[in-house]
XYZ file of C-alpha atoms in Angstrom:
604
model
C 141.951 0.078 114.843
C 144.463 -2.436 114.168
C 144.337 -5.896 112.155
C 142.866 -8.365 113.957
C 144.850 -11.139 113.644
C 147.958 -9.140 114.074
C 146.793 -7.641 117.231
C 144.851 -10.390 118.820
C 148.114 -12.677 118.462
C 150.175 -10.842 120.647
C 148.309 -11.802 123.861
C 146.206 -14.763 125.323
C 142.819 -13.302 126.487
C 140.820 -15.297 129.289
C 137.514 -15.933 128.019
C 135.736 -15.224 131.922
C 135.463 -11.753 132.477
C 135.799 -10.165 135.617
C 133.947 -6.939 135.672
C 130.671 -5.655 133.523
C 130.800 -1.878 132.760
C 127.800 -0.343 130.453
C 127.942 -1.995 127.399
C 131.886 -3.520 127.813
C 132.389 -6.834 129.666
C 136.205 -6.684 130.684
C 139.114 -9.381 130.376
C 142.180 -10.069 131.735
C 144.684 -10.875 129.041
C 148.259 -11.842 128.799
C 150.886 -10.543 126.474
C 153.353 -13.087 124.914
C 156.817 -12.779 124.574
C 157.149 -9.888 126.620
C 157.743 -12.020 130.286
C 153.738 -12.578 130.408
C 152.792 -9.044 131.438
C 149.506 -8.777 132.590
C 147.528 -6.103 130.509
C 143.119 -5.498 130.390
C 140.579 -6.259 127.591
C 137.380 -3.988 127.166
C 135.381 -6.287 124.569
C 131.770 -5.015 123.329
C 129.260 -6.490 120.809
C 128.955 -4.533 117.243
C 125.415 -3.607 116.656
C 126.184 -4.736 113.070
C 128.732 -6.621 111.389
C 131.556 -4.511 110.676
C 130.451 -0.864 112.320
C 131.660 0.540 115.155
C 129.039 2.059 117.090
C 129.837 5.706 118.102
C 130.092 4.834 121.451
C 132.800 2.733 121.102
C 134.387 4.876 118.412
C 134.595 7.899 121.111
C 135.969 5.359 124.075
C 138.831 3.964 121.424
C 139.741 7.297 120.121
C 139.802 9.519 123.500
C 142.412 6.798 124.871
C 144.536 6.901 122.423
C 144.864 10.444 122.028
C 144.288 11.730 125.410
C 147.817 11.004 127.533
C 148.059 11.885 131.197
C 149.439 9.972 134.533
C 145.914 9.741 135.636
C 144.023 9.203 132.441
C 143.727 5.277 131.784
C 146.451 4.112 129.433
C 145.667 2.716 126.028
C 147.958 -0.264 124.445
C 146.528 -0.966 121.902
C 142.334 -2.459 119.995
C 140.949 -4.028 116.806
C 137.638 -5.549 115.548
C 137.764 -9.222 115.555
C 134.618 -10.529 113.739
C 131.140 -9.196 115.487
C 133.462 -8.153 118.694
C 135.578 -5.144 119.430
C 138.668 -5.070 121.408
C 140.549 -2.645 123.730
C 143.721 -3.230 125.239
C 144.539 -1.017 128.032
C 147.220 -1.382 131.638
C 145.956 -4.232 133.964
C 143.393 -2.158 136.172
C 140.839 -2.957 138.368
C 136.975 -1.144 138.847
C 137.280 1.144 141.932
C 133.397 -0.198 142.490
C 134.766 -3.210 143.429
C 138.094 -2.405 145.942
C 136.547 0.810 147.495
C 136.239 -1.172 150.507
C 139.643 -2.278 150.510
C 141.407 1.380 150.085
C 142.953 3.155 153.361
C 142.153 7.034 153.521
C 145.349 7.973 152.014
C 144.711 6.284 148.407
C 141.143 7.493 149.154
C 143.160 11.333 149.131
C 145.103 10.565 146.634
C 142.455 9.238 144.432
C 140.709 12.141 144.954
C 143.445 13.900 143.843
C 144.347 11.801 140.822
C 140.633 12.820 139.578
C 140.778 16.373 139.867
C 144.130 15.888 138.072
C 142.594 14.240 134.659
C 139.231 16.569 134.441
C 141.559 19.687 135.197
C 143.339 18.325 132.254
C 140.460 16.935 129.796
C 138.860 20.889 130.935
C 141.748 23.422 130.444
C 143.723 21.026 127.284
C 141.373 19.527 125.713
C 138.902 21.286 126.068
C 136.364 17.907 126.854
C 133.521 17.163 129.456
C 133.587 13.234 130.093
C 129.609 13.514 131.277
C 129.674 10.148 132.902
C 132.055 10.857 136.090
C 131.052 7.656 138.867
C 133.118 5.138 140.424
C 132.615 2.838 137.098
C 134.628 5.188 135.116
C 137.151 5.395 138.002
C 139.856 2.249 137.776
C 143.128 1.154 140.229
C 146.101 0.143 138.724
C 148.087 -2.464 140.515
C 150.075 0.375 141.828
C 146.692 2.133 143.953
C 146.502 4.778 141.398
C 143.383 6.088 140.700
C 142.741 6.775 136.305
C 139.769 8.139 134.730
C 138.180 6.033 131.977
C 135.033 5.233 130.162
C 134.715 7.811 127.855
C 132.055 6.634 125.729
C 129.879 9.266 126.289
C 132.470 12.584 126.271
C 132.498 14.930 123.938
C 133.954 18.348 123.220
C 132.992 22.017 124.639
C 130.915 23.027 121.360
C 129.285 19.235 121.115
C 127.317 19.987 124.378
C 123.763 20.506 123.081
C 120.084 19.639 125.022
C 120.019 17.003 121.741
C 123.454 15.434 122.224
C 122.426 15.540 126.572
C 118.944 14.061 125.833
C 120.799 10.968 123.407
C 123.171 9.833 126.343
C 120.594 11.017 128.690
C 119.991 7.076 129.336
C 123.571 5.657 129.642
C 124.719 8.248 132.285
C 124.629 7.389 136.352
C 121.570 9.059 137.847
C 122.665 10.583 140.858
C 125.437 12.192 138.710
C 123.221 14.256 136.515
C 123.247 18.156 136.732
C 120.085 20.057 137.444
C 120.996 21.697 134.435
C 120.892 18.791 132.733
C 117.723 17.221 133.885
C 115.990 20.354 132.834
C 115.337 21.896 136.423
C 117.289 25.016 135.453
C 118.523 26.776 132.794
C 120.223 24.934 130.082
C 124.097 26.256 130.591
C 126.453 26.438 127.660
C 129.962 28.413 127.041
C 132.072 28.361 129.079
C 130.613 26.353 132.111
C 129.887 23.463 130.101
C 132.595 21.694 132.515
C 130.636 22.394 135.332
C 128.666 18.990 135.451
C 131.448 17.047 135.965
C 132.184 19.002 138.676
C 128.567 18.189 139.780
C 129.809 14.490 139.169
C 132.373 14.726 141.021
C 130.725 16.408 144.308
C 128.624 13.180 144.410
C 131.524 10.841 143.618
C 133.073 12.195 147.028
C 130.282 12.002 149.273
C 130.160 8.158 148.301
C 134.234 7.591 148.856
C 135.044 10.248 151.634
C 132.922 8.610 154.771
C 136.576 6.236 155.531
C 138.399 9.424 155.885
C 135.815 11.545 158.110
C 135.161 8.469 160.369
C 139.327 8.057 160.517
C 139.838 11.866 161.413
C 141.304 12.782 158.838
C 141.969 16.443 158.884
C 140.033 18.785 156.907
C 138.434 15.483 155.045
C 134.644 16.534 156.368
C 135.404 20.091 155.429
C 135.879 18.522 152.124
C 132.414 16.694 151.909
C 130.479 19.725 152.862
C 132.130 21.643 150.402
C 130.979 19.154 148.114
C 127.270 19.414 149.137
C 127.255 22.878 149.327
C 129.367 23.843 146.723
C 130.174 21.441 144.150
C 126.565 20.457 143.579
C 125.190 23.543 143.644
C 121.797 23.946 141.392
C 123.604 27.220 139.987
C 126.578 26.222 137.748
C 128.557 29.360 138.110
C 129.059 28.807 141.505
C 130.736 25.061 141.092
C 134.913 25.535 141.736
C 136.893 24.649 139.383
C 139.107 21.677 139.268
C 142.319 23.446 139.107
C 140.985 25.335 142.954
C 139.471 22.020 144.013
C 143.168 20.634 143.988
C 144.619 23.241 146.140
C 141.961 22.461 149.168
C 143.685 21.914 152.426
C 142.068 17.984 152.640
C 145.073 17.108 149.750
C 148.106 19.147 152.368
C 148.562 15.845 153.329
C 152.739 14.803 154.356
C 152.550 12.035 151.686
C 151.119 14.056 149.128
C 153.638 16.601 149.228
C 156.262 14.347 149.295
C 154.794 12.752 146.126
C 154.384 16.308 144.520
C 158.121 17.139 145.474
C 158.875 13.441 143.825
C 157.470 14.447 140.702
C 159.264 18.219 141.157
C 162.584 16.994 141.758
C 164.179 18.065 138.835
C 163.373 21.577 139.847
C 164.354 21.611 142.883
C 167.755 22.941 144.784
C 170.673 21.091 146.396
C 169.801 22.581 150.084
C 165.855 21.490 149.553
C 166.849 17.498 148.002
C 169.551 17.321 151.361
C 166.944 18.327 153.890
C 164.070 16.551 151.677
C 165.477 13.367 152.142
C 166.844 13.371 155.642
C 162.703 13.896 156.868
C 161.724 11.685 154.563
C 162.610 8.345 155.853
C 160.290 9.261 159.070
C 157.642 10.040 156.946
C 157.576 6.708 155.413
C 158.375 4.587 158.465
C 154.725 6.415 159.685
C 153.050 5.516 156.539
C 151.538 1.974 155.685
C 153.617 -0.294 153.662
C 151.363 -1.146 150.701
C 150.468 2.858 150.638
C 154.535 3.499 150.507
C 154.756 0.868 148.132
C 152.323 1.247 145.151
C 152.309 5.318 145.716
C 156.064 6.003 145.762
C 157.937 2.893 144.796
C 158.795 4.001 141.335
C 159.575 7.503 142.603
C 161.461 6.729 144.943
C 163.307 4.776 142.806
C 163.807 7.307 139.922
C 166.843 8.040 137.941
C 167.158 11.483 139.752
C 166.477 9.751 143.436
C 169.135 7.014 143.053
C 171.827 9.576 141.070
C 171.009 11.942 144.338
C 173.887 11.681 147.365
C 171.322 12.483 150.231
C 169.311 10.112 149.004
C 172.125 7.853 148.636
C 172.854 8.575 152.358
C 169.874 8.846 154.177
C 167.191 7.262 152.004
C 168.524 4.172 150.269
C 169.889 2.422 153.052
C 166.029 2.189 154.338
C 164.305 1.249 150.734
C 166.796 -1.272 148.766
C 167.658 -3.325 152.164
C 164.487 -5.287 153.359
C 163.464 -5.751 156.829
C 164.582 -8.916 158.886
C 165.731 -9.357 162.178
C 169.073 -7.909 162.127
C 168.346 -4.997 159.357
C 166.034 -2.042 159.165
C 164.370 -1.616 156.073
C 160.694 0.113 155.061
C 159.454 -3.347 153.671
C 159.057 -6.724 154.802
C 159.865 -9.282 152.164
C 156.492 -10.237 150.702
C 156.280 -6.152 150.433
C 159.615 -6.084 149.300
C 158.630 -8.476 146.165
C 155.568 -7.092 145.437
C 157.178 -3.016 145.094
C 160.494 -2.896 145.003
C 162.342 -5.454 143.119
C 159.747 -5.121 139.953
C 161.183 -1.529 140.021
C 164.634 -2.750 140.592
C 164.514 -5.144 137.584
C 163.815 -2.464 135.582
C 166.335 -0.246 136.191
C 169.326 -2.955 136.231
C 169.994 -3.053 132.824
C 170.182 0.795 132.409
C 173.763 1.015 131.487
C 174.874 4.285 133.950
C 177.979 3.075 136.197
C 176.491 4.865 139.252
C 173.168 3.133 139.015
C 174.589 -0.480 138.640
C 177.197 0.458 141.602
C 174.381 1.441 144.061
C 172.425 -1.635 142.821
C 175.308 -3.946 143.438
C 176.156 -2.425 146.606
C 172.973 -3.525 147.858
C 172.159 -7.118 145.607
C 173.456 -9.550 148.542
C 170.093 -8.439 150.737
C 167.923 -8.623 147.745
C 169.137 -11.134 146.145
C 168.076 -14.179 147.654
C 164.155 -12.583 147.342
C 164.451 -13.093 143.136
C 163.020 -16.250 141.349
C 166.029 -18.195 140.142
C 164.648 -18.309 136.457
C 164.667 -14.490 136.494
C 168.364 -14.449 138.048
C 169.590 -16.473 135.268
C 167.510 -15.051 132.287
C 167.834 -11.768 133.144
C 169.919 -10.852 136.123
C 173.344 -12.704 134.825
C 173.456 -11.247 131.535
C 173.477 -7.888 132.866
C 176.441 -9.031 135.589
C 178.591 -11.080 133.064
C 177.972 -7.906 130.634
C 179.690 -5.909 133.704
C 182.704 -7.814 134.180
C 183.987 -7.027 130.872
C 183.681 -3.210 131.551
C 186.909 -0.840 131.663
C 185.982 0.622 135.222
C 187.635 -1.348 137.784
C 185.010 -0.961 140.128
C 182.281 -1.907 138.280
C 184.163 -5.142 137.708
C 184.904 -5.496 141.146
C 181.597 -5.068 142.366
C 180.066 -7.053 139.743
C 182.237 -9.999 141.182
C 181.366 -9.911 144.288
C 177.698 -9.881 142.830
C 178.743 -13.199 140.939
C 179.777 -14.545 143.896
C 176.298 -13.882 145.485
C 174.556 -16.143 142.586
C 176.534 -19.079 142.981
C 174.970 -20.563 146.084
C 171.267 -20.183 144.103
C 172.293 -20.876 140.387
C 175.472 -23.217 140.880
C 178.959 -22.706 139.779
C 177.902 -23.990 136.614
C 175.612 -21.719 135.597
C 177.328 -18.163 136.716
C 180.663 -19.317 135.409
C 179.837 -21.712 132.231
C 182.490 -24.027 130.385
C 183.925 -27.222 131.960
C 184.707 -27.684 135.227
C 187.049 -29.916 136.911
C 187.606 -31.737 140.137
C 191.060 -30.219 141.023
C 190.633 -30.059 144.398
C 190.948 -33.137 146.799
C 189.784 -33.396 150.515
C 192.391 -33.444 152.906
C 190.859 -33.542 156.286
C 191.543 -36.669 158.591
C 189.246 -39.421 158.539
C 186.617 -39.499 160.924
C 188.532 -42.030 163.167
C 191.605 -40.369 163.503
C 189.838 -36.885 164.674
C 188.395 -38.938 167.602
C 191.619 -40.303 169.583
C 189.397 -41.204 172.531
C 187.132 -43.779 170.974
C 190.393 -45.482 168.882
C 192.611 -45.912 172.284
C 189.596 -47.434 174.265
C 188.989 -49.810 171.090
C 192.902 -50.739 171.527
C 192.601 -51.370 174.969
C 189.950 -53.768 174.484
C 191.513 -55.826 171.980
C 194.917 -55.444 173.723
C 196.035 -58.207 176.355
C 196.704 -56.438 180.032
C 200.122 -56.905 179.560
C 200.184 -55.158 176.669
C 201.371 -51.201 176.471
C 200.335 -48.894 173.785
C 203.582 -46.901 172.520
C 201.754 -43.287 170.638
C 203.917 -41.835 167.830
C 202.950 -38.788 166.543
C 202.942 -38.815 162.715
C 204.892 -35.790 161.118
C 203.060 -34.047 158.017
C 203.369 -35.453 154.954
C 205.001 -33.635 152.174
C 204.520 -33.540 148.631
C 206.723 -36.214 146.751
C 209.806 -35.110 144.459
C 208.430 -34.692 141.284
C 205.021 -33.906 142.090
C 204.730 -30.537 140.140
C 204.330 -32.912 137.488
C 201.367 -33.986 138.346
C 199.035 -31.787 136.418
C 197.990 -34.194 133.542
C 197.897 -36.520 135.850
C 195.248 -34.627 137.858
C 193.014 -34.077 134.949
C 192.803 -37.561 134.332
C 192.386 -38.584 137.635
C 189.474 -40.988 138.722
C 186.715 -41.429 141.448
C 189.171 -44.239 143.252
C 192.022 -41.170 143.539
C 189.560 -39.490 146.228
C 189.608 -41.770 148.772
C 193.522 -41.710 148.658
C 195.242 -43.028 152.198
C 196.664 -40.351 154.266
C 200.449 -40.895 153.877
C 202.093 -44.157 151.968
C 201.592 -47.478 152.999
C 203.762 -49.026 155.747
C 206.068 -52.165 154.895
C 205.067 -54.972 157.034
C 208.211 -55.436 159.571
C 208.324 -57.613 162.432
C 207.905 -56.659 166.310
C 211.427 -56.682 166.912
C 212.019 -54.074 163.929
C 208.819 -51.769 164.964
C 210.497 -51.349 168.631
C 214.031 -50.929 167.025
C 212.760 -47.976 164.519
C 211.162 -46.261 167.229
C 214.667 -45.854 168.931
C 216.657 -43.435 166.967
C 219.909 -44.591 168.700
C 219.502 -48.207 167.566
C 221.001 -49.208 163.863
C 218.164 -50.273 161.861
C 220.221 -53.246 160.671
C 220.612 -54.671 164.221
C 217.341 -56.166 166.389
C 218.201 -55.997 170.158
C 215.731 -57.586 172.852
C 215.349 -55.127 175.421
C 215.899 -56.376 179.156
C 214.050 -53.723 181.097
C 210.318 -53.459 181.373
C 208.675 -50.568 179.127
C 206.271 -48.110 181.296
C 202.873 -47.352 180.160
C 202.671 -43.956 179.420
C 199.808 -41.485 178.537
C 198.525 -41.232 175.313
C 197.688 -38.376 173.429
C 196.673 -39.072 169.962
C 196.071 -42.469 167.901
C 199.342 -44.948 166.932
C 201.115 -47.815 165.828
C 200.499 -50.408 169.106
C 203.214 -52.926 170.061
C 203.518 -55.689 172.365
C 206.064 -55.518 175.583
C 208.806 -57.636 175.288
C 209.053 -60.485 178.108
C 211.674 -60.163 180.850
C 214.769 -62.298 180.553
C 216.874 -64.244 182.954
C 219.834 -65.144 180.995
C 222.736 -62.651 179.982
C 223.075 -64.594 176.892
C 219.830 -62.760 175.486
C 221.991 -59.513 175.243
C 224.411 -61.333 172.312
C 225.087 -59.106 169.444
C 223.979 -60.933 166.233
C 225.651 -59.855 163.241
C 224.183 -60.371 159.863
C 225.778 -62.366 157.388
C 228.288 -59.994 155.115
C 229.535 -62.714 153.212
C 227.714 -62.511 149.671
C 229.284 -58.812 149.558
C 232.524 -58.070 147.932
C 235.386 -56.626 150.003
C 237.142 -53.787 147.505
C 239.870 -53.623 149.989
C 241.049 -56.602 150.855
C 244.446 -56.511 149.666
C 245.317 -53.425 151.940
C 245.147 -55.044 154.936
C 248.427 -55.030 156.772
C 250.155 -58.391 157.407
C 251.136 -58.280 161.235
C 253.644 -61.327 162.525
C 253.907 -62.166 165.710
C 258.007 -62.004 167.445
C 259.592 -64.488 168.787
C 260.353 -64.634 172.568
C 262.767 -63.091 174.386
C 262.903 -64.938 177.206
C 263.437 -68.320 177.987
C 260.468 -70.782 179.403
C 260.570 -70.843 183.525
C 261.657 -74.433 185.157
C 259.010 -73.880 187.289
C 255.560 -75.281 185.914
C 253.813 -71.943 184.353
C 250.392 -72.235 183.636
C 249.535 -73.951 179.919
C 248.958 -72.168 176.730
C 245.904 -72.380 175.393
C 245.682 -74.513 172.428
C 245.722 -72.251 169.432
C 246.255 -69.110 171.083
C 249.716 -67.061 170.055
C 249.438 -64.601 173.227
C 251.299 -65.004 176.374
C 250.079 -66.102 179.506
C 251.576 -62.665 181.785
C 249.138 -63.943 184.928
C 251.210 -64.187 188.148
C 249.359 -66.882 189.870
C 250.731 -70.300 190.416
C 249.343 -73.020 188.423
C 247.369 -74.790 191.230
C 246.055 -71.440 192.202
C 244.382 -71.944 188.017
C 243.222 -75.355 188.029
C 240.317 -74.435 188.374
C 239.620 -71.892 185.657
C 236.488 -69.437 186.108
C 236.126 -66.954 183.346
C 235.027 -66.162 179.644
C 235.635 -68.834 177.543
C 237.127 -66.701 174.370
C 237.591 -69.729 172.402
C 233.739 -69.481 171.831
């Protein structure tokens, strides 16, 4: 027994208690600090302050030192004032979820039974004398373990005096004839023989599922118990070890559990054609039977490490079932077996084990609580990325890369992060042409035409690597940045001119001919059409002012002088110089023929 304070502060028992065994009322507790796992409180009432009846001294004592798969498993008990306490794995009284077990647990029960009094007979050399379904529990996993042993005791304590003390706490219809005094008190060695009585009747009460289900050999199995098992002679009661071999457990399930727990033992030609079957085998089996029977072995150090099971086995169990993927689970299934298993096994540190686990943690992923992935999932991945084997690093990213989408970038990467990245796709109006140009053309006079110039990419500025501080510091108003620089604000005139390559952008010419409306294809600039003219003059050439510049060459101008004539003036009248001019007159004509003069007026 431990200290009570020391023991009773490690978990958080309910005070309602969910089942009422003999003289035990039993709890459901919680353990702290361990992620709340779920454990089971026997408490009883001390007769006196301070003893331990022997009752409860035999229950305490055969837990703790009897260890077997199907024997209940003890944690850990104390006295805490007037009250004693027993802390065993979370279970549940088969009395009350008989109804709910399929005929396989009901085999495999069965089977679990003969397991623990084959062991408590031929190892310990025990009887439990109280074998019923009260002493019978179900773990969470379906697994039937013996219990209750209040009222055991060993091979050489089995006297008519001890029998006639307990005579009172034991189940009726359980009793040997023996026992009740109907036939010859029986000691030696076939004291175990009344729990094989027990055990007769505890079949005839659980079997009837599996005889009305067909189940084969399962009601050669109950008359055997009649007949045999609670037989008034006690030397002709099997023994537990030949019970187990009866052809009701040659079940397909069974022997794949038995070859589960074998597997060690087994050869490289039996594992590879093992595991090819066994896939079919499960797909024909119940989920929840799968699940809570085989879970853990299937998912054994030896199983995972094994390349047929690798091949032909995994595939099915670590991928669960949705509409594009096979798997032998369907999510809520999936949760409830496999990934406590999983969890388990991820922080084992054996590169193989992690690899097939990674291999496989995008389709499980997404079916773990987000606490769990960051308590105890991220650890284990940001513990892997620091490994020496490139593959385990590379597969651990990719796990990463998996969380980020359910914890945040945050979380999975830590440290400070920064917006370096900038959104570069067009604005919602310029990715719908369509709706711009039927805006323009609403706003636009008729005789206006819509010129579309496609807008080359933009490029990065000279001396933008430098931007990198400038990045770090940038601000919320830096996102919505325009998409290329802002446009001087020109005249009409200019906008036509720059859209003609051939035109000097220091010149404006008005443009005589009408502009055609052409098709457009993507949103632009808009500009009015220029009104016809009439009068030549509209073509003059303006040239801007040069005046305020300074003219470096000047002085290298040639000087060019005009020579004299060489011939003398006509007597006939010739037709008049212009004033000013210092050419010569070389026209033919007569001077009435010029009178009138029609021409360019060059003076101008």
């Amino acid at each position: 027994m431990g200290n009570d304070s020391s023991v009773l502060s490690e978990y958080q028992v309910d005070d309602a208690h969910y089942a009422q065994l003999g003289p035990w009322t039993l709890h459901s507790a919680t353990k702290k600090n361990s992620d709340s796992e779920k454990v089971s409180v026997f408490t009883g009432k001390l007769k006196s302050y301070g003893q331990l009846s022997k009752e409860f001294q035999r229950a305490v004592e055969r837990l703790k030192t009897l260890r077997h798969p199907s024997i209940l498993k003890y944690l850990n008990s104390c006295i805490a004032g007037e009250t004693v306490h027993l802390f065993v794995e979370y279970v549940t009284p088969l009395s009350q979820i008989l109804q709910q077990q399929t005929e396989l647990e009901i085999c495999c029960g069965l089977q679990n039974i003969l397991s623990a009094l084959d062991f408590i007979h031929s190892k310990a050399n025990i009887v439990h004398n109280n074998l019923c379904k009260d002493a019978i529990f179900v773990t969470t996993r379906g697994d039937w373990k013996l219990g209750y042993f209040d009222l055991s005791c060993s091979f050489a304590e089995v006297t008519e005096g001890f029998l006639d003390q307990i005579r009172s706490f034991r189940y009726e219809k359980a009793i040997a004839p023996e026992d009740e005094k109907k036939t010859k008190f029986v000691g030696g060695g076939n004291v175990s023989s009344r729990d094989i009585f027990a055990f007769g009747q505890l079949v005839k009460e659980t079997i009837s599922k599996c005889v009305e289900s067909g189940v084969t050999d399962a009601d050669i199995f109950r008359d055997l118990a009649n007949k045999q098992m609670q037989s008034v002679t006690p030397q002709s009661r099997p023994t537990a070890t030949v019970l187990s071999r009866h052809k009701f457990f040659d079940q397909p399930l069974l022997h794949a559990q038995e070859f589960l727990a074998q597997i060690s033992i087994k050869s490289q030609k039996e594992k590879e054609e093992f595991f090819r079957d066994l896939p079919t085998l499960l797909y024909s089996t119940s989920e929840s039977v799968v699940g809570s029977k085989l879970a853990s072995s299937l998912l054994s150090r030896l199983v995972v490490l094994n390349v047929a099971a690798q091949q032909h086995l995994l595939p099915h169990l670590l991928m669960p079932r949705t509409d594009s993927t096979q798997g032998l689970f369907d999510a809520s299934n999936y949760r409830l077996f496999v990934l406590p298993v999983v969890s388990r096994i991820f922080p084992v540190r054996d590169a193989q084990i992690r690899l097939v686990l990674l291999h496989y943690f995008p389709h499980f992923v997404g079916l773990m609580e987000p606490d769990h992935l960051a308590h105890n999932i991220l650890p284990e991945l940001l513990l892997g990325i620091k490994d020496t084997d490139d593959t385990v690093v590379a597969a651990t990213l990719k796990a990463l890369a998996c969380l980020v989408p359910i914890l945040g970038g945050s979380t999975v990467i830590g440290g400070t992060r920064l917006k370096l990245f900038t959104n570069g796709m067009p604005k919602e109006s310029e990715m719908r042409p369509a709706k711009v140009l039927e805006m323009v053309r609403k706003k636009s006079s008729p005789n206006a035409v819509v010129h579309v110039r496609t807008l080359p990419e933009r490029h990065e500025p000279d001396g933008g690597e430098d931007g990198v501080h400038s990045l770090l510091e940038k601000t919320d108003a830096d996102e919505h940045w325009s998409d290329w620089e802002a446009e001087e604000e020109v005249s009409e005139d200019d906008k036509e001119l720059r859209s003609n390559p051939l035109v000097p952008s220091d010149l404006t010419l008005a443009s005589p001919f009408p502009v055609k409306k052409q098709e457009l294809q993507s949103p632009a600039r808009v500009t009015t059409k220029k009104p016809l003219v009439s009068d030549l003059s509209a073509l003059e050439i303006q040239i801007k002012s040069r005046e305020d510049e300074i003219d470096y060459f000047a002085d290298m101008e040639p000087t060019i002088t005009s020579t004299p004539a060489i011939f003398a003036p006509v007597a006939e009248p010739m037709a008049a110089v212009s004033a000013g001019s210092n050419g010569l007159d070389f026209n033919v004509q007569s001077q009435e023929e010029k009178d009138d003069v029609d021409g360019w007026n060059w003076d101008d």
